[in-house]
GROMACS .gro file of C-alpha atoms in nm:
model
  198
    1MET     CA    1   1.378  -1.320   9.739
    2THR     CA    2   1.300  -1.647   9.556
    3VAL     CA    3   0.943  -1.768   9.575
    4ARG     CA    4   0.932  -2.145   9.555
    5THR     CA    5   0.623  -2.293   9.394
    6ARG     CA    6   0.465  -2.604   9.537
    7LYS     CA    7   0.488  -2.902   9.303
    8PRO     CA    8   0.213  -3.161   9.258
    9ALA     CA    9   0.274  -3.472   9.473
   10ALA     CA   10   0.353  -3.704   9.180
   11GLU     CA   11   0.606  -3.457   9.038
   12ARG     CA   12   0.771  -3.408   9.377
   13LYS     CA   13   0.792  -3.783   9.439
   14LYS     CA   14   0.959  -3.834   9.101
   15GLU     CA   15   1.204  -3.553   9.182
   16ILE     CA   16   1.290  -3.718   9.515
   17VAL     CA   17   1.347  -4.057   9.351
   18ASP     CA   18   1.554  -3.917   9.061
   19THR     CA   19   1.764  -3.713   9.305
   20ALA     CA   20   1.819  -4.020   9.522
   21ILE     CA   21   1.951  -4.206   9.215
   22LEU     CA   22   2.187  -3.917   9.130
   23LEU     CA   23   2.316  -3.884   9.487
   24ALA     CA   24   2.360  -4.262   9.520
   25ALA     CA   25   2.600  -4.242   9.224
   26GLU     CA   26   2.793  -3.954   9.383
   27CYS     CA   27   2.819  -4.055   9.749
   28GLY     CA   28   2.701  -4.417   9.753
   29PRO     CA   29   2.363  -4.556   9.861
   30ASP     CA   30   2.479  -4.631  10.215
   31ARG     CA   31   2.579  -4.268  10.278
   32LEU     CA   32   2.264  -4.118  10.129
   33THR     CA   33   2.050  -3.950  10.397
   34THR     CA   34   1.708  -3.791  10.380
   35GLU     CA   35   1.878  -3.473  10.505
   36SER     CA   36   2.119  -3.463  10.208
   37LEU     CA   37   1.832  -3.550   9.976
   38ALA     CA   38   1.618  -3.263  10.108
   39LYS     CA   39   1.910  -3.021  10.087
   40GLU     CA   40   1.985  -3.115   9.724
   41ILE     CA   41   1.622  -3.065   9.623
   42GLY     CA   42   1.577  -2.750   9.830
   43ILE     CA   43   1.296  -2.871  10.054
   44SER     CA   44   1.269  -2.961  10.422
   45GLN     CA   45   1.338  -3.309  10.554
   46PRO     CA   46   0.976  -3.340  10.682
   47ALA     CA   47   0.865  -3.272  10.322
   48ILE     CA   48   1.052  -3.586  10.214
   49PHE     CA   49   0.866  -3.790  10.478
   50ARG     CA   50   0.530  -3.651  10.365
   51HIS     CA   51   0.587  -3.832  10.035
   52PHE     CA   52   0.785  -4.130  10.168
   53PRO     CA   53   0.705  -4.220  10.532
   54ALA     CA   54   1.026  -4.428  10.564
   55LYS     CA   55   1.364  -4.430  10.390
   56SER     CA   56   1.295  -4.786  10.275
   57ASP     CA   57   0.997  -4.648  10.079
   58ILE     CA   58   1.235  -4.423   9.887
   59TRP     CA   59   1.455  -4.721   9.798
   60GLU     CA   60   1.155  -4.923   9.681
   61ALA     CA   61   1.052  -4.632   9.457
   62VAL     CA   62   1.413  -4.614   9.332
   63GLY     CA   63   1.390  -4.986   9.244
   64ASP     CA   64   1.068  -4.927   9.050
   65ARG     CA   65   1.221  -4.631   8.867
   66ILE     CA   66   1.535  -4.822   8.771
   67CYS     CA   67   1.321  -5.111   8.645
   68THR     CA   68   1.118  -4.871   8.429
   69LEU     CA   69   1.432  -4.706   8.290
   70MET     CA   70   1.591  -5.046   8.220
   71SER     CA   71   1.282  -5.166   8.037
   72GLU     CA   72   1.271  -4.851   7.827
   73SER     CA   73   1.640  -4.889   7.736
   74GLY     CA   74   1.587  -5.238   7.593
   75GLN     CA   75   1.248  -5.202   7.426
   76LEU     CA   76   1.353  -5.090   7.079
   77ILE     CA   77   1.607  -5.362   7.006
   78GLU     CA   78   1.577  -5.487   6.650
   79ALA     CA   79   1.809  -5.762   6.542
   80THR     CA   80   1.866  -5.998   6.251
   81GLY     CA   81   1.954  -6.308   6.454
   82PRO     CA   82   2.047  -6.438   6.801
   83THR     CA   83   2.410  -6.318   6.791
   84ASP     CA   84   2.311  -5.970   6.673
   85ARG     CA   85   2.033  -5.958   6.933
   86LEU     CA   86   2.273  -6.066   7.208
   87ARG     CA   87   2.520  -5.792   7.109
   88LYS     CA   88   2.244  -5.530   7.118
   89ILE     CA   89   2.103  -5.649   7.453
   90VAL     CA   90   2.448  -5.635   7.617
   91ALA     CA   91   2.525  -5.295   7.461
   92ALA     CA   92   2.187  -5.154   7.572
   93GLN     CA   93   2.235  -5.285   7.928
   94LEU     CA   94   2.586  -5.139   7.955
   95ALA     CA   95   2.477  -4.808   7.801
   96PHE     CA   96   2.201  -4.791   8.061
   97ILE     CA   97   2.454  -4.850   8.342
   98GLU     CA   98   2.680  -4.582   8.194
   99SER     CA   99   2.392  -4.334   8.192
  100THR     CA  100   2.275  -4.442   8.541
  101PRO     CA  101   2.598  -4.507   8.735
  102ALA     CA  102   2.412  -4.553   9.064
  103VAL     CA  103   2.299  -4.898   8.948
  104PRO     CA  104   2.619  -5.092   9.036
  105ALA     CA  105   2.646  -4.905   9.366
  106ILE     CA  106   2.285  -4.988   9.457
  107LEU     CA  107   2.317  -5.354   9.351
  108PHE     CA  108   2.615  -5.406   9.583
  109SER     CA  109   2.500  -5.185   9.871
  110ARG     CA  110   2.427  -5.279  10.231
  111GLU     CA  111   2.082  -5.123  10.177
  112LEU     CA  112   2.004  -5.390   9.921
  113HIS     CA  113   2.171  -5.692  10.080
  114SER     CA  114   2.093  -5.663  10.448
  115GLU     CA  115   1.857  -5.377  10.523
  116ASN     CA  116   1.579  -5.393  10.266
  117GLU     CA  117   1.450  -5.741  10.185
  118LYS     CA  118   1.180  -5.606   9.954
  119LEU     CA  119   1.436  -5.418   9.743
  120ARG     CA  120   1.667  -5.722   9.736
  121ALA     CA  121   1.381  -5.945   9.621
  122PHE     CA  122   1.282  -5.684   9.363
  123PHE     CA  123   1.629  -5.680   9.202
  124ALA     CA  124   1.659  -6.059   9.229
  125GLY     CA  125   1.331  -6.085   9.034
  126LEU     CA  126   1.458  -5.839   8.775
  127MET     CA  127   1.776  -6.044   8.730
  128ALA     CA  128   1.569  -6.363   8.696
  129GLN     CA  129   1.367  -6.198   8.416
  130ARG     CA  130   1.688  -6.094   8.238
  131HIS     CA  131   1.822  -6.447   8.276
  132GLN     CA  132   1.509  -6.605   8.126
  133ARG     CA  133   1.518  -6.363   7.833
  134LEU     CA  134   1.878  -6.470   7.759
  135VAL     CA  135   1.795  -6.841   7.802
  136LYS     CA  136   1.528  -6.808   7.530
  137LEU     CA  137   1.773  -6.624   7.306
  138PHE     CA  138   2.029  -6.906   7.344
  139GLU     CA  139   1.765  -7.175   7.288
  140ASN     CA  140   1.663  -7.003   6.964
  141GLY     CA  141   2.028  -6.967   6.860
  142ILE     CA  142   2.090  -7.338   6.918
  143LYS     CA  143   1.778  -7.431   6.718
  144SER     CA  144   1.883  -7.208   6.430
  145GLY     CA  145   2.235  -7.355   6.432
  146GLU     CA  146   2.397  -7.022   6.521
  147PHE     CA  147   2.511  -7.141   6.866
  148ASN     CA  148   2.683  -7.465   6.965
  149LYS     CA  149   2.420  -7.736   7.025
  150SER     CA  150   2.620  -7.883   7.316
  151MET     CA  151   2.593  -7.551   7.504
  152ASN     CA  152   2.363  -7.528   7.807
  153PRO     CA  153   2.138  -7.220   7.750
  154ASP     CA  154   2.091  -7.169   8.125
  155ASP     CA  155   2.467  -7.158   8.190
  156ALA     CA  156   2.531  -6.940   7.883
  157ALA     CA  157   2.277  -6.687   8.008
  158TYR     CA  158   2.450  -6.672   8.348
  159VAL     CA  159   2.787  -6.624   8.176
  160VAL     CA  160   2.653  -6.319   7.988
  161LEU     CA  161   2.496  -6.174   8.303
  162ALA     CA  162   2.826  -6.227   8.485
  163LEU     CA  163   3.004  -6.037   8.208
  164ILE     CA  164   2.768  -5.739   8.250
  165GLN     CA  165   2.778  -5.742   8.631
  166GLY     CA  166   3.152  -5.796   8.659
  167LEU     CA  167   3.233  -5.531   8.402
  168ALA     CA  168   2.995  -5.282   8.566
  169MET     CA  169   3.165  -5.340   8.901
  170ARG     CA  170   3.514  -5.299   8.749
  171TRP     CA  171   3.399  -4.977   8.578
  172SER     CA  172   3.260  -4.847   8.906
  173LEU     CA  173   3.573  -4.940   9.106
  174ASN     CA  174   3.796  -4.779   8.840
  175ASN     CA  175   3.616  -4.445   8.875
  176ARG     CA  176   3.428  -4.497   8.546
  177ASN     CA  177   3.746  -4.431   8.350
  178PHE     CA  178   3.680  -4.649   8.044
  179ASP     CA  179   3.408  -4.691   7.783
  180LEU     CA  180   3.177  -4.953   7.931
  181VAL     CA  181   2.995  -5.036   7.606
  182GLU     CA  182   3.318  -5.077   7.407
  183ALA     CA  183   3.476  -5.295   7.678
  184GLY     CA  184   3.160  -5.506   7.690
  185SER     CA  185   3.163  -5.553   7.314
  186ASN     CA  186   3.525  -5.671   7.326
  187MET     CA  187   3.458  -5.915   7.610
  188LEU     CA  188   3.142  -6.044   7.443
  189ASP     CA  189   3.350  -6.124   7.132
  190VAL     CA  190   3.557  -6.360   7.347
  191GLN     CA  191   3.241  -6.527   7.480
  192LEU     CA  192   3.084  -6.554   7.138
  193SER     CA  193   3.384  -6.747   7.006
  194GLY     CA  194   3.293  -7.015   7.262
  195PHE     CA  195   2.919  -6.998   7.192
  196SER     CA  196   2.952  -7.026   6.814
  197SER     CA  197   2.867  -7.349   6.632
  198ARG     CA  198   3.134  -7.272   6.369
   0.00000   0.00000   0.00000
């Protein structure tokens, strides 16, 4: 007979959130139930609700966790100039998606777009932060002469974000059957030829 030890609340909550992220990658966010979550962890469904009174609370915690993981994945980027920094930002973002395949599924889920306004606003805010970070990078690259001075930094930032989002969706739809970071590097090369001042 296996004796299960009771975990501290913070540890159990983290386990629930991390398991929700894993299951969202396997079965999709819209098919994830608290019953399947409890079964995967090996606890009762009421135990889930002791930590998260509503399913929406789980998704909000998932959003927080993904934000933390994303921030950690991009913190140690060292670069010699705007082009190098841009390459490393895109590679880090795509590597994060590869290691956390639930992200594209969550970003395009019904849960996010029609059932959980707080989660939708959370991810919209996260995307706005990413956009501003890229705008500053392009502004610096234009000032240094590395990027074309006629380029609009705001539009260029959206083009890079579209590359990441579109490629992540294609990777997800194609059953993750290609190297996301390598494909992103190749596509970024095409974009950079248009961004360059040379």
